[in-house]
Coordinates of C-alpha atoms and ligand atoms in Angstrom, one line a residue:
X1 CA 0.0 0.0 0.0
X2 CA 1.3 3.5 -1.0
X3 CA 0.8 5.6 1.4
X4 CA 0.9 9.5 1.8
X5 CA 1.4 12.3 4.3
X6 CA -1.8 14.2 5.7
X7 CA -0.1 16.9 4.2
X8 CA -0.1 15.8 0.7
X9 CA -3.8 14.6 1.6
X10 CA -5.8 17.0 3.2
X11 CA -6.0 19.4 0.0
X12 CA -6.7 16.7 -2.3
X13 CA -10.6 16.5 -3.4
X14 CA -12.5 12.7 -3.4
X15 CA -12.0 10.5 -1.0
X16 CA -9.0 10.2 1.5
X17 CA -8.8 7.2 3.7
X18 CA -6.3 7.0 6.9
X19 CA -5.6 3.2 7.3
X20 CA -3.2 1.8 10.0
X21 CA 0.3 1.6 8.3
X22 CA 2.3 -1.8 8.2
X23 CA -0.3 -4.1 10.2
X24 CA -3.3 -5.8 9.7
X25 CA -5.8 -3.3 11.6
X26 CA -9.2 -5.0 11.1
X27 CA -11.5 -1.9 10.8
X28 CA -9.0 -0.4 8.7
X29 CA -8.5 -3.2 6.3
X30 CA -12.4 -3.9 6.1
X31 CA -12.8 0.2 5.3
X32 CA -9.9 -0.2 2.0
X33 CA -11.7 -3.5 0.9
X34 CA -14.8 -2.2 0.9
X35 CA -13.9 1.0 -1.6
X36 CA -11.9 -1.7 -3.4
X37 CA -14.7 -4.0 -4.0
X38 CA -16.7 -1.4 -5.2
X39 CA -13.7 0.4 -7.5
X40 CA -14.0 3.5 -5.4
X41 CA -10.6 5.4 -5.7
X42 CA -9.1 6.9 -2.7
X43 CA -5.5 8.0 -1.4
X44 CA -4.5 5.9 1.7
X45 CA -3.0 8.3 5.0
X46 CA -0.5 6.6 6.7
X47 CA -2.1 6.5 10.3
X48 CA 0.3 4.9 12.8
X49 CA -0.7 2.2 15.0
X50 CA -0.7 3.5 19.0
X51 CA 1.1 6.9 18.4
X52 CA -0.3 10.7 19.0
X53 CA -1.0 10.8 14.6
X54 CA -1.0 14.5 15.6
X55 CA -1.6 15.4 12.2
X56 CA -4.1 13.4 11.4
X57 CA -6.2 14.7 14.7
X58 CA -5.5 18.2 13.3
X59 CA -7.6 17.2 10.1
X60 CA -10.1 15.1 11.3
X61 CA -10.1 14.9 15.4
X62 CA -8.9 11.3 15.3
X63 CA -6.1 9.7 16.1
X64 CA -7.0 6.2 15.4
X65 CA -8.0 4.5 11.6
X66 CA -9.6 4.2 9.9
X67 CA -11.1 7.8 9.4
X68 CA -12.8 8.4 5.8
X69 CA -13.0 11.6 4.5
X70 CA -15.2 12.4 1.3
X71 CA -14.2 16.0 -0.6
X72 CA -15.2 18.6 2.2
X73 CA -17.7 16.4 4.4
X74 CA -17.3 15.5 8.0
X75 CA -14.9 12.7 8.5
X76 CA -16.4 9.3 9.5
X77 CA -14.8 6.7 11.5
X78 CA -17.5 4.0 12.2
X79 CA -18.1 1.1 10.7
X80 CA -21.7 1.5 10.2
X81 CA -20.8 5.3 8.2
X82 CA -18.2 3.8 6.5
X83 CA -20.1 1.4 4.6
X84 CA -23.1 3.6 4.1
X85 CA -20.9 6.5 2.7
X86 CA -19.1 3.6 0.1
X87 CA -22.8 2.9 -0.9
X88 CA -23.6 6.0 -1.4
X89 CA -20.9 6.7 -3.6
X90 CA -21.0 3.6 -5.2
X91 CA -24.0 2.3 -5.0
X92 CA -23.0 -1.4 -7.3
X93 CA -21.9 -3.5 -6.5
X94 CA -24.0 -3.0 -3.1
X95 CA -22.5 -4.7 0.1
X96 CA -26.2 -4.4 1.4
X97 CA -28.9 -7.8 1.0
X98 CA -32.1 -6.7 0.0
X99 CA -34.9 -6.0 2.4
X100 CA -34.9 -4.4 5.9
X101 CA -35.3 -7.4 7.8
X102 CA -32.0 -9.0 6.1
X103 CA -30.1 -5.6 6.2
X104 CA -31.3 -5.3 10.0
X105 CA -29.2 -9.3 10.3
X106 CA -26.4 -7.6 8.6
X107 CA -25.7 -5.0 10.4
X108 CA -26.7 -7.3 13.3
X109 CA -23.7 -9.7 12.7
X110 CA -21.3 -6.9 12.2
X111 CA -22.1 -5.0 15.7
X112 CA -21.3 -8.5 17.1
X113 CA -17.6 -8.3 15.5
X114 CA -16.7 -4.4 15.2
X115 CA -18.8 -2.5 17.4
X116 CA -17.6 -1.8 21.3
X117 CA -17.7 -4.6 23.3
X118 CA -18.0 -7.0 20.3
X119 CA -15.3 -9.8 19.2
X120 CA -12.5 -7.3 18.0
X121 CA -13.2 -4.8 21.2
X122 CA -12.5 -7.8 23.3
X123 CA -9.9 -10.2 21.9
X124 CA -7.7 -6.3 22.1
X125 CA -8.2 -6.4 26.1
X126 CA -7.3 -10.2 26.1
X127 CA -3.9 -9.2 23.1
X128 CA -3.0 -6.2 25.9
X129 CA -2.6 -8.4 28.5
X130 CA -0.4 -10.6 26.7
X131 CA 1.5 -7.5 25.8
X132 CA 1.4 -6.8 29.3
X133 CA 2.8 -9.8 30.3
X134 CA 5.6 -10.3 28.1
X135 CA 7.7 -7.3 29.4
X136 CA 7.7 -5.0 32.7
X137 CA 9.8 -2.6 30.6
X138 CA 8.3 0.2 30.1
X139 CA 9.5 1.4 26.7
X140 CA 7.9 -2.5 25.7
X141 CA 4.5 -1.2 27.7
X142 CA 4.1 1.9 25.8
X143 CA 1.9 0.3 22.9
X144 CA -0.3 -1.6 25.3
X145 CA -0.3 1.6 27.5
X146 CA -1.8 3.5 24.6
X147 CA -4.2 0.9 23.5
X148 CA -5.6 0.3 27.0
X149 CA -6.0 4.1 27.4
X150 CA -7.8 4.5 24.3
X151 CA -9.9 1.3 24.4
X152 CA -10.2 0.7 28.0
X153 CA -8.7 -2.2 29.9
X154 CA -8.9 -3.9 33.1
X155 CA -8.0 -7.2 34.8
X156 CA -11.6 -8.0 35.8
X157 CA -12.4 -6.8 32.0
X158 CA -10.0 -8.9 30.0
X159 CA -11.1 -12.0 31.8
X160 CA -14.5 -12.3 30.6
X161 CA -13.2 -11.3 26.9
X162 CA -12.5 -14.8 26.2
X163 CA -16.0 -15.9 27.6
X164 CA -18.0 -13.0 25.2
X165 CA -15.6 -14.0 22.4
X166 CA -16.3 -17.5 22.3
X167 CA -20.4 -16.5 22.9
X168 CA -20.1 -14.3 19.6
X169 CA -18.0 -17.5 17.8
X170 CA -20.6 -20.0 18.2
X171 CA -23.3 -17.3 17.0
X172 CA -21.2 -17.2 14.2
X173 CA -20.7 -20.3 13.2
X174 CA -24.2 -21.2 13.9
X175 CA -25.7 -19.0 11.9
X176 CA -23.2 -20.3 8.8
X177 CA -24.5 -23.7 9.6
X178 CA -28.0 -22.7 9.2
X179 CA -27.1 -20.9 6.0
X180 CA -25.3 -24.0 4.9
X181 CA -28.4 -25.8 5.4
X182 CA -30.5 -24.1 3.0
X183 CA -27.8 -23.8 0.9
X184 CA -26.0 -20.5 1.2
X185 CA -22.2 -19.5 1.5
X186 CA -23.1 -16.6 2.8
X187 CA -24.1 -14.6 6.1
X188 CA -27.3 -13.6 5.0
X189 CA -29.0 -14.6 1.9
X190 CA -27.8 -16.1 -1.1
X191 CA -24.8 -13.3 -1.9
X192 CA -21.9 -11.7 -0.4
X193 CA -22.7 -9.1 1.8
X194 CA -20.5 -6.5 4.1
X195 CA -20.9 -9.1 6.4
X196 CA -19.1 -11.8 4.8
X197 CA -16.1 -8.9 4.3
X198 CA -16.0 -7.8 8.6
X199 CA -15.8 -11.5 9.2
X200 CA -13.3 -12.3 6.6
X201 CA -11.1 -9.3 8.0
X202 CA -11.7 -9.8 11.9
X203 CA -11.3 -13.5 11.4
X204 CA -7.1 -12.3 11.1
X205 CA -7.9 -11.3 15.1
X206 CA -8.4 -14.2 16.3
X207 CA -7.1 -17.0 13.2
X208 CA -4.3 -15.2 11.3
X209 CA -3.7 -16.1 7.7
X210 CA -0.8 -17.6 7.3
X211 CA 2.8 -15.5 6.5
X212 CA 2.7 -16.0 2.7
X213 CA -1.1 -14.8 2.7
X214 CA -1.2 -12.0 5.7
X215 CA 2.8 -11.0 5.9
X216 CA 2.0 -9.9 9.7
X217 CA 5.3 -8.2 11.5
X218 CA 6.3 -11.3 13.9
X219 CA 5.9 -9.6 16.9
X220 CA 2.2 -9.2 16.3
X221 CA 1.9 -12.3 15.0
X222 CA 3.1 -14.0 18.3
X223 CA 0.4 -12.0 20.2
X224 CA -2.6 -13.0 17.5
X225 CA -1.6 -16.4 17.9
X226 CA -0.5 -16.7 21.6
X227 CA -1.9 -19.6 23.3
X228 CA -5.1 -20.7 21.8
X229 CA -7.7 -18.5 24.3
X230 CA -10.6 -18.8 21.9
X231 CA -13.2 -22.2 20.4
X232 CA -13.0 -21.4 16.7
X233 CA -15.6 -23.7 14.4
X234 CA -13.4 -24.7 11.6
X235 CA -16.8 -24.0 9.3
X236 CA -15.9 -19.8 10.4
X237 CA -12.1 -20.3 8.7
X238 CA -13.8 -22.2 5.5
X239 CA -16.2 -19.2 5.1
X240 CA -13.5 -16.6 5.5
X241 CA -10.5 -18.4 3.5
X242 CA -14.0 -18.7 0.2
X243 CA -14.2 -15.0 0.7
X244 CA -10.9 -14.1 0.5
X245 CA -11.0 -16.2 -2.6
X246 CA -13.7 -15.2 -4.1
X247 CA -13.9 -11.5 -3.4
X248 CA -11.4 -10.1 -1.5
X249 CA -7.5 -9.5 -3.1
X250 CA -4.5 -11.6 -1.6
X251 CA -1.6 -11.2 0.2
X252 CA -3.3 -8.9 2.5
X253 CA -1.8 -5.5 2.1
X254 CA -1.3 -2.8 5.2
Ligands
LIG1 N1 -13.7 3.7 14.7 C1 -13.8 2.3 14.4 C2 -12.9 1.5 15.4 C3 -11.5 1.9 15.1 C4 -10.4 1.1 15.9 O1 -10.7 0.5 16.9 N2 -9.2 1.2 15.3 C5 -8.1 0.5 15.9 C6 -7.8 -0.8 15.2 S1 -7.5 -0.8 13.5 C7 -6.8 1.4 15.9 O2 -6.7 2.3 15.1 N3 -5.9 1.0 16.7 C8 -4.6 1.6 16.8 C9 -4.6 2.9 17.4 O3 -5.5 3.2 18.3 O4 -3.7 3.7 17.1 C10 -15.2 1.8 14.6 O5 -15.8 2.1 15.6 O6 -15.8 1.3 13.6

């Protein structure tokens, strides 16, 4: 991924996206795939990963990624805006199923991986403990002194993570099962949704790719893959490895 300064950025017109630089950031890597799949131009902002990104809270008041801004409008960080600006722009190929009570399952599924206190928000409390543990120096405990900051982290909190992690898991890979059943590859109905592309992406959380596929820096890596915490239905790494194949572009690229 090229990336640029928000300098050379912020003046530009269309669309500017600030994607965490030189790891696999889940919301940030969900954000670029969805203006790739639907052939949305943009220029990536290097955001770095647990630093101040003074910049980049000059432009937008955020420090963290991904933050999408579209020619002069307010910048949008959510998941839920972030899709819904991508269909606005580009409204096909939509990420959305038809029908409110299917988009209503969508967006369900997703708030169970990205939003606070989903999947993602708690397998980072359980990866800043490991960080925590690995090293009393302090310079080591500046990233996971950040992150716990930001995202909020406590003993009593990162030990039920594992327990909501595994509940959202089996929902999961339940609810493929019952696609599977009436004959679906999909989340929700019978075609790939923006569902299918937050589970492929958050999937690296908790089941990295392997090196060739997702070229991860290794100190990460041993933290995404440090002792198996979490109950992960081998039907969820099927569904994300089709995607992948089928609609998303490989090596992953950060
Ligand atoms: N704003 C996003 C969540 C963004 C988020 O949690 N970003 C993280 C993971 S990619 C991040 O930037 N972490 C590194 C940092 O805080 O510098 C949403 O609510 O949908």
């Amino acid at each position: 991924m090229d990336y640029v300064s928000v300098e050379d950025a912020k003046h530009k017109a269309g669309l500017r996206l600030a994607l965490t630089m030189g790891v696999p950031g889940p919301w940030s890597q969900a954000a670029k795939y969805i203006f790739e799949h639907k052939s949305v131009p943009f220029i990536a902002v290097g955001q770095m990963g647990a630093r101040e990104n003074a910049a980049l809270y000059d432009w937008t008041g955020h420090r963290n990624a991904p933050v999408a801004v579209y020619e002069d409008e307010a910048p949008r960080v959510g998941w839920y805006e972030i899709i819904m600006l991508a269909e606005r722009i580009a409204p096909s190929p939509s990420l959305l199923p038809h029908g409110a009570a299917a988009r209503a399952e969508m967006f369900g599924l997703i708030t169970e991986i990205a939003s606070e206190g989903g999947l993602a928000w708690q397998r980072r409390l359980q990866m800043i403990n490991i960080m925590y543990a690995a090293s009393d120096d302090p310079k080591v405990r500046q990233t996971p002194d950040v992150l716990a900051a930001r995202y909020g982290h406590g003993p009593a909190g990162a030990e039920q993570a594992g327990a909501v992690c595994d509940d959202i898991l089996a929902m999961l890979a339940d609810k493929l099962r019952a696609q599977a059943a009436g004959g679906s590859k999909y989340f929700v109905g019978n075609d790939f949704t923006a569902a299918d592309l937050y589970w492929a992406c958050f999937s690296q959380l908790v089941a990295p790719m392997a090196e060739d596929l997702n070229p991860m820096p290794m100190r990460l890596r041993v933290v995404y893959e440090a002792p198996k915490m979490l109950t992960i239905d081998p039907i969820l790494i099927d569904h994300r490895d089709e995607i992948y194949a089928r609609h998303l572009s490989l090596p992953l690229d950060f």
